[in-house]
Coordinates of C-alpha atoms in Angstrom, one line a residue:
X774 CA 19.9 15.9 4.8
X775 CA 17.4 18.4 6.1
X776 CA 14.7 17.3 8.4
X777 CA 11.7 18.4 5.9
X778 CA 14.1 16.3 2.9
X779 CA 13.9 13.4 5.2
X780 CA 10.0 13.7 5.4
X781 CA 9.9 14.4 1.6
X782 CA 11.8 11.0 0.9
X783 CA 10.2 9.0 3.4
X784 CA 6.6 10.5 1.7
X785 CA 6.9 10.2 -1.5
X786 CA 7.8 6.1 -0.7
X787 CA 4.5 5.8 1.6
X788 CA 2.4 8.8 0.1
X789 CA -0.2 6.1 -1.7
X790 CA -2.3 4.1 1.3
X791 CA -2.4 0.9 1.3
X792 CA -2.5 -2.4 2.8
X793 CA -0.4 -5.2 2.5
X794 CA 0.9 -8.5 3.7
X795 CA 3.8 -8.1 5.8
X796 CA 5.3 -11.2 6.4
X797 CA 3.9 -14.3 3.8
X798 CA 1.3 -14.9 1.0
X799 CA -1.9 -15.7 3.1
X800 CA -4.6 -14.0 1.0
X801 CA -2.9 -15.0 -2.2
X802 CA -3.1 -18.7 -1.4
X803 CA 0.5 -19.2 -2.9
X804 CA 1.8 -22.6 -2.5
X805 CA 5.7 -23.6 -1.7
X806 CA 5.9 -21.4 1.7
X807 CA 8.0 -22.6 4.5
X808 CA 7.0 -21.0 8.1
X809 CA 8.6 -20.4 11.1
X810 CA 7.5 -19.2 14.8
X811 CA 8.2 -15.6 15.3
X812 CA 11.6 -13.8 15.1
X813 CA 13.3 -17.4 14.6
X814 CA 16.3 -16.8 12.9
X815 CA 15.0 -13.6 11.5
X816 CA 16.0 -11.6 14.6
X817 CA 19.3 -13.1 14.9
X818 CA 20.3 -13.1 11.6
X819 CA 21.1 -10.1 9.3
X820 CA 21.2 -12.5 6.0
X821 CA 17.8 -12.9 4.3
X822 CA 16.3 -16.0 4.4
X823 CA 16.9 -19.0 2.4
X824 CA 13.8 -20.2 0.4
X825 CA 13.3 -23.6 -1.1
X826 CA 11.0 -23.2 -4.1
X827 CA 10.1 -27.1 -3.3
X828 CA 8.7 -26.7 -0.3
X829 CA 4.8 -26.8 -0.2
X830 CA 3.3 -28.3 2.9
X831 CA 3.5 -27.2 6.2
X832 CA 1.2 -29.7 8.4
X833 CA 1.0 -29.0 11.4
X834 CA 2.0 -25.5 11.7
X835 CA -0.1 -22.6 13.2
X836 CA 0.5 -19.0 11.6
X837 CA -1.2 -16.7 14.0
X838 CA -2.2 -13.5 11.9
X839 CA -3.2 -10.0 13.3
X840 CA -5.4 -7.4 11.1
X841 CA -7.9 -4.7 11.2
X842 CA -11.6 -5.1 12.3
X843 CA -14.1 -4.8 9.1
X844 CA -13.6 -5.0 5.8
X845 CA -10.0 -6.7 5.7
X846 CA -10.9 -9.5 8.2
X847 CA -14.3 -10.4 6.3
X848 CA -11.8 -10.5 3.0
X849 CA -9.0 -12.7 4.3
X850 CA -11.2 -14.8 5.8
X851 CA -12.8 -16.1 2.3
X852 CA -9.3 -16.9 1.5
X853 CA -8.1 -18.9 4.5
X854 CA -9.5 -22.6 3.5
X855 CA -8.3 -22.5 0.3
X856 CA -4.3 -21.6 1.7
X857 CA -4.7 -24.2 4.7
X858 CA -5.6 -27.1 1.8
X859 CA -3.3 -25.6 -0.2
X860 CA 0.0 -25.7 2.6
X861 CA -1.4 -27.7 4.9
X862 CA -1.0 -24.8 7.8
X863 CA -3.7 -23.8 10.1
X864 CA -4.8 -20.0 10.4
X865 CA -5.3 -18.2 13.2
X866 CA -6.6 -15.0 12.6
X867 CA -7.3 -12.0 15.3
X868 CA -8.6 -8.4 14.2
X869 CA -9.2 -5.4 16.5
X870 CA -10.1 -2.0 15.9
X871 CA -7.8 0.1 12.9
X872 CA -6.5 2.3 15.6
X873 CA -5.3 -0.5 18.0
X874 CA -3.0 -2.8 15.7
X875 CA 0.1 -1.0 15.1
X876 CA 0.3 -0.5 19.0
X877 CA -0.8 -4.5 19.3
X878 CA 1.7 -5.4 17.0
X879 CA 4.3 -3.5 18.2
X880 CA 3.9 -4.2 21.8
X881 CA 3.9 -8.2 20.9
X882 CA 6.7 -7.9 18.4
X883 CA 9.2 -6.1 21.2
X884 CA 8.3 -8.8 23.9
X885 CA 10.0 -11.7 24.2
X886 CA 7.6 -14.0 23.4
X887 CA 6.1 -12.6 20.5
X888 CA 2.7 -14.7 19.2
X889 CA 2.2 -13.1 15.7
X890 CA 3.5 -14.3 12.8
X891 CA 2.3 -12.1 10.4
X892 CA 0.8 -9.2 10.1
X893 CA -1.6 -7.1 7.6
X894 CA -0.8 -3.7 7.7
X895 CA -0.2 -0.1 6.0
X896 CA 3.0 0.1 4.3
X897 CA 3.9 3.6 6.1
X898 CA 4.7 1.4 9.1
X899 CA 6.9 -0.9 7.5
X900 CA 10.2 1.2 7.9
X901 CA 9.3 1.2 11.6
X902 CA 9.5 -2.5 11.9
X903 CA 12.0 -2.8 9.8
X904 CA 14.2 -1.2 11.7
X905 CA 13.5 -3.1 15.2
X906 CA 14.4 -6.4 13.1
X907 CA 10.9 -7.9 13.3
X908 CA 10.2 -8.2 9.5
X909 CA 11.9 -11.3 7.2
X910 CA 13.8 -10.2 4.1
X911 CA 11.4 -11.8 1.6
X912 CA 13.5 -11.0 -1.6
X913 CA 14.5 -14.3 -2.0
X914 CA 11.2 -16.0 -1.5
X915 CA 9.4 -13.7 -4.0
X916 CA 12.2 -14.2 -6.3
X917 CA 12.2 -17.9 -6.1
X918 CA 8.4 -18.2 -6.7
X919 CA 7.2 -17.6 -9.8
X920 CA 3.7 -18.7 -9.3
X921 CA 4.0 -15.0 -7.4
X922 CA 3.7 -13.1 -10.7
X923 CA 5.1 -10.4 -9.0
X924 CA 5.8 -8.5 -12.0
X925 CA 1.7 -8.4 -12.5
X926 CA 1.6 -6.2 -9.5
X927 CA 1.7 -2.6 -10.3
X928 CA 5.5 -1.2 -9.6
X929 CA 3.9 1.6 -7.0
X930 CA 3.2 -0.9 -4.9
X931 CA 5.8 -3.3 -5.7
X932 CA 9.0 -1.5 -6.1
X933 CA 8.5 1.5 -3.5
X934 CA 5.5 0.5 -0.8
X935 CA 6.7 -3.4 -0.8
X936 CA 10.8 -2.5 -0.8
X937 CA 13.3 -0.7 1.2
X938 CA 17.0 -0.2 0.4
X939 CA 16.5 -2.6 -3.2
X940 CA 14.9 -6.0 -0.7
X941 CA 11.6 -6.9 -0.5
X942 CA 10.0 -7.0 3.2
X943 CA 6.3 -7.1 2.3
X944 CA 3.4 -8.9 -0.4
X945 CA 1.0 -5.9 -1.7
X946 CA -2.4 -6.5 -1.0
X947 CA -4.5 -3.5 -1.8
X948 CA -3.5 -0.2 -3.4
X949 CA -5.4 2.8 -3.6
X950 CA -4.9 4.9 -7.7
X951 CA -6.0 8.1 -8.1
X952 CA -7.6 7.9 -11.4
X953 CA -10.0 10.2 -13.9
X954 CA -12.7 8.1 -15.7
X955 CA -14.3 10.1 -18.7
X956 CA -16.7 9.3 -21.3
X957 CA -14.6 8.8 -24.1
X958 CA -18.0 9.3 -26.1
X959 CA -18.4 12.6 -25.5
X960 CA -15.0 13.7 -25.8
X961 CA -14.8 12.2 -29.3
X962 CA -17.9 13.9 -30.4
X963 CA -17.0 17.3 -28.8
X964 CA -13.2 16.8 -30.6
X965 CA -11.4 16.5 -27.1
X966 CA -8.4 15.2 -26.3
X967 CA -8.6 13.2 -22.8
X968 CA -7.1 15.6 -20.1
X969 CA -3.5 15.6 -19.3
X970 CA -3.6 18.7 -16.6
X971 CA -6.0 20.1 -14.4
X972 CA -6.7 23.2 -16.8
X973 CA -7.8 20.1 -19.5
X974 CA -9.8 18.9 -16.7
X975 CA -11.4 22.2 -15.6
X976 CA -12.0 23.0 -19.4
X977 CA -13.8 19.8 -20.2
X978 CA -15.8 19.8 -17.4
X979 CA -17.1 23.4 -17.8
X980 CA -18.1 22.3 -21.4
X981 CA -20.2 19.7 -20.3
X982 CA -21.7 21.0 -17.0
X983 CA -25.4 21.3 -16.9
X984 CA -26.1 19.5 -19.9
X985 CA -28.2 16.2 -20.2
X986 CA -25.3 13.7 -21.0
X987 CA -27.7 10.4 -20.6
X988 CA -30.9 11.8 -22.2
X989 CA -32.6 11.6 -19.1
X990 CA -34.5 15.3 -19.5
X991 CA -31.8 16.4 -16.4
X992 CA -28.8 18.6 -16.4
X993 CA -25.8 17.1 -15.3
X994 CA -22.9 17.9 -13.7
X995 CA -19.8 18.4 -15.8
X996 CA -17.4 16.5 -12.8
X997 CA -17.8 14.3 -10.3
X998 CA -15.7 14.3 -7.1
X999 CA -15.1 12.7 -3.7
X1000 CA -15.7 15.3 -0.9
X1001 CA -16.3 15.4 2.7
X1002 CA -13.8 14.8 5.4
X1003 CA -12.9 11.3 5.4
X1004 CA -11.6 11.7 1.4
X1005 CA -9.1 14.7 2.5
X1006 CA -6.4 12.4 3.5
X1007 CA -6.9 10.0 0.9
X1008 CA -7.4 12.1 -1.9
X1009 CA -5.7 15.5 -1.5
X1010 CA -3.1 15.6 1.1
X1011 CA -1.1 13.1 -0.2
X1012 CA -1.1 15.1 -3.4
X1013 CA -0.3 18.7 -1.3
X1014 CA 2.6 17.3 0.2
X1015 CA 4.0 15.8 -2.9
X1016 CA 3.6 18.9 -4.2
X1017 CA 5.3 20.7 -1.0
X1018 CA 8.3 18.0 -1.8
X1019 CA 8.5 19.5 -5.1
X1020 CA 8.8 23.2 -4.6
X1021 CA 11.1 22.7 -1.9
X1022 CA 13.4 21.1 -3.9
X1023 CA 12.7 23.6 -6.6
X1024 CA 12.9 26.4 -4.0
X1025 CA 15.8 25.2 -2.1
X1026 CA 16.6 27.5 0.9
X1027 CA 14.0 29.8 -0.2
X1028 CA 11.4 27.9 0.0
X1029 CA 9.8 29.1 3.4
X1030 CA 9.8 32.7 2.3
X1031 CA 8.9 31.7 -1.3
X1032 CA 5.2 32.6 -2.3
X1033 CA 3.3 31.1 -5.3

């Protein structure tokens, strides 16, 4: 497999950004966990571990958790009480700046004394610590807990960001859609069909651009979309390189000469 294949197949697994559990089901407060201080057994052992569906306290245990500064920190923490009553386990929770915890976390998970348990992270670094043997194989556990739901999450997240090769090595957290809203009022009156492809999107907007669509006595626009620099990334790369994905495999060996 080509170099640019690799990339392709690696993207289109992590192309959606998002944040996720890595280890256990801290911010879900999910009962019948069983903890253990890092690496043991994990590191050693190329079997996945054993979970006992029956098992719901852990008094006495510490899981020591690292995440980002912000927005995540402030969330989990309104969840912590409510797992340490549930299980019985104490939280301690550290967060530093987005652009310091993978290096954090892989600096503590390749030392010998490792101190984090878990970690909250973005699911494009999960193959990375997958491969140094510092995540559990959680396909059992989530398979064993129905109180999970784990169908309920949305199979993006759960068979592709969550997975790799068929097990499970992470809980979904937070997932980013790229969806269209529309107002299905005026599409009905105008005889629309919802869009499908961008042409349908262009279309309808043009129709409805500078009109007054709340009665206000002011034009309005006719779409509405995030711009500036921040929402590249987020919103448009990961849909370029998709697309680069597909016209190389479309294109094969042509593909660097080929011109649209």
């Amino acid at each position: 497999m080509s170099n640019w294949q690799n990339f392709c197949s690696i993207w289109q697994r992590v192309r959606y950004y998002l944040i996720f559990l890595a280890a256990l089901w801290l911010s879900l407060g999910i009962p019948g966990c069983s903890f253990s201080p890092p690496k043991s057994q994990t590191a050693s052992s190329p079997n996945p571990t054993q979970f006992n569906p029956t098992t719901q306290r852990s008094d006495g245990v510490t899981i020591n958790v690292i995440t980002q500064k912000g927005v995540l920190d402030v969330a989990l923490n309104r969840h912590i009480s409510n797992f340490e009553s549930l299980t019985g386990a104490k939280i301690n929770m550290v967060a530093f700046p987005f652009g310091d915890v993978y290096q954090k976390l892989q600096e503590d998970w390749s030392s010998r004394t490792p101190k984090y348990d878990m970690g909250v992270i973005l699911s494009k670094w999960l193959i990375d610590f997958i491969n140094t043997n510092d995540l559990e194989d959680l396909t059992n556990r989530v398979q064993s807990d129905s109180t999970l739901q784990w169908q309920d999450i949305a199979p993006i997240f759960r068979d592709v960001s969550a997975r790799y090769k068929q097990r499970i090595y992470a809980i979904p957290l937070d997932g980013d859609f790229h969806m269209v809203y529309y107002r299905s009022d005026l599409l009905k009156n105008a005889g629309l069909m919802p869009p499908t492809t961008w042409d349908d999107y262009l279309a309808i907007a043009k129709q409805f651009h500078s009109k007054d669509l709340n009665n206000d006595g002011t034009p309005d626009y006719g779409s509405c979309m995030a711009k500036g620099p921040r929402f590249a990334v987020t919103c448009y790369l990961p849909q370029l390189l998709v697309l680069g994905c597909n016209l190389r495999e479309q294109h094969k060996e042509d593909f660097l000469t080929w011109k649209p």
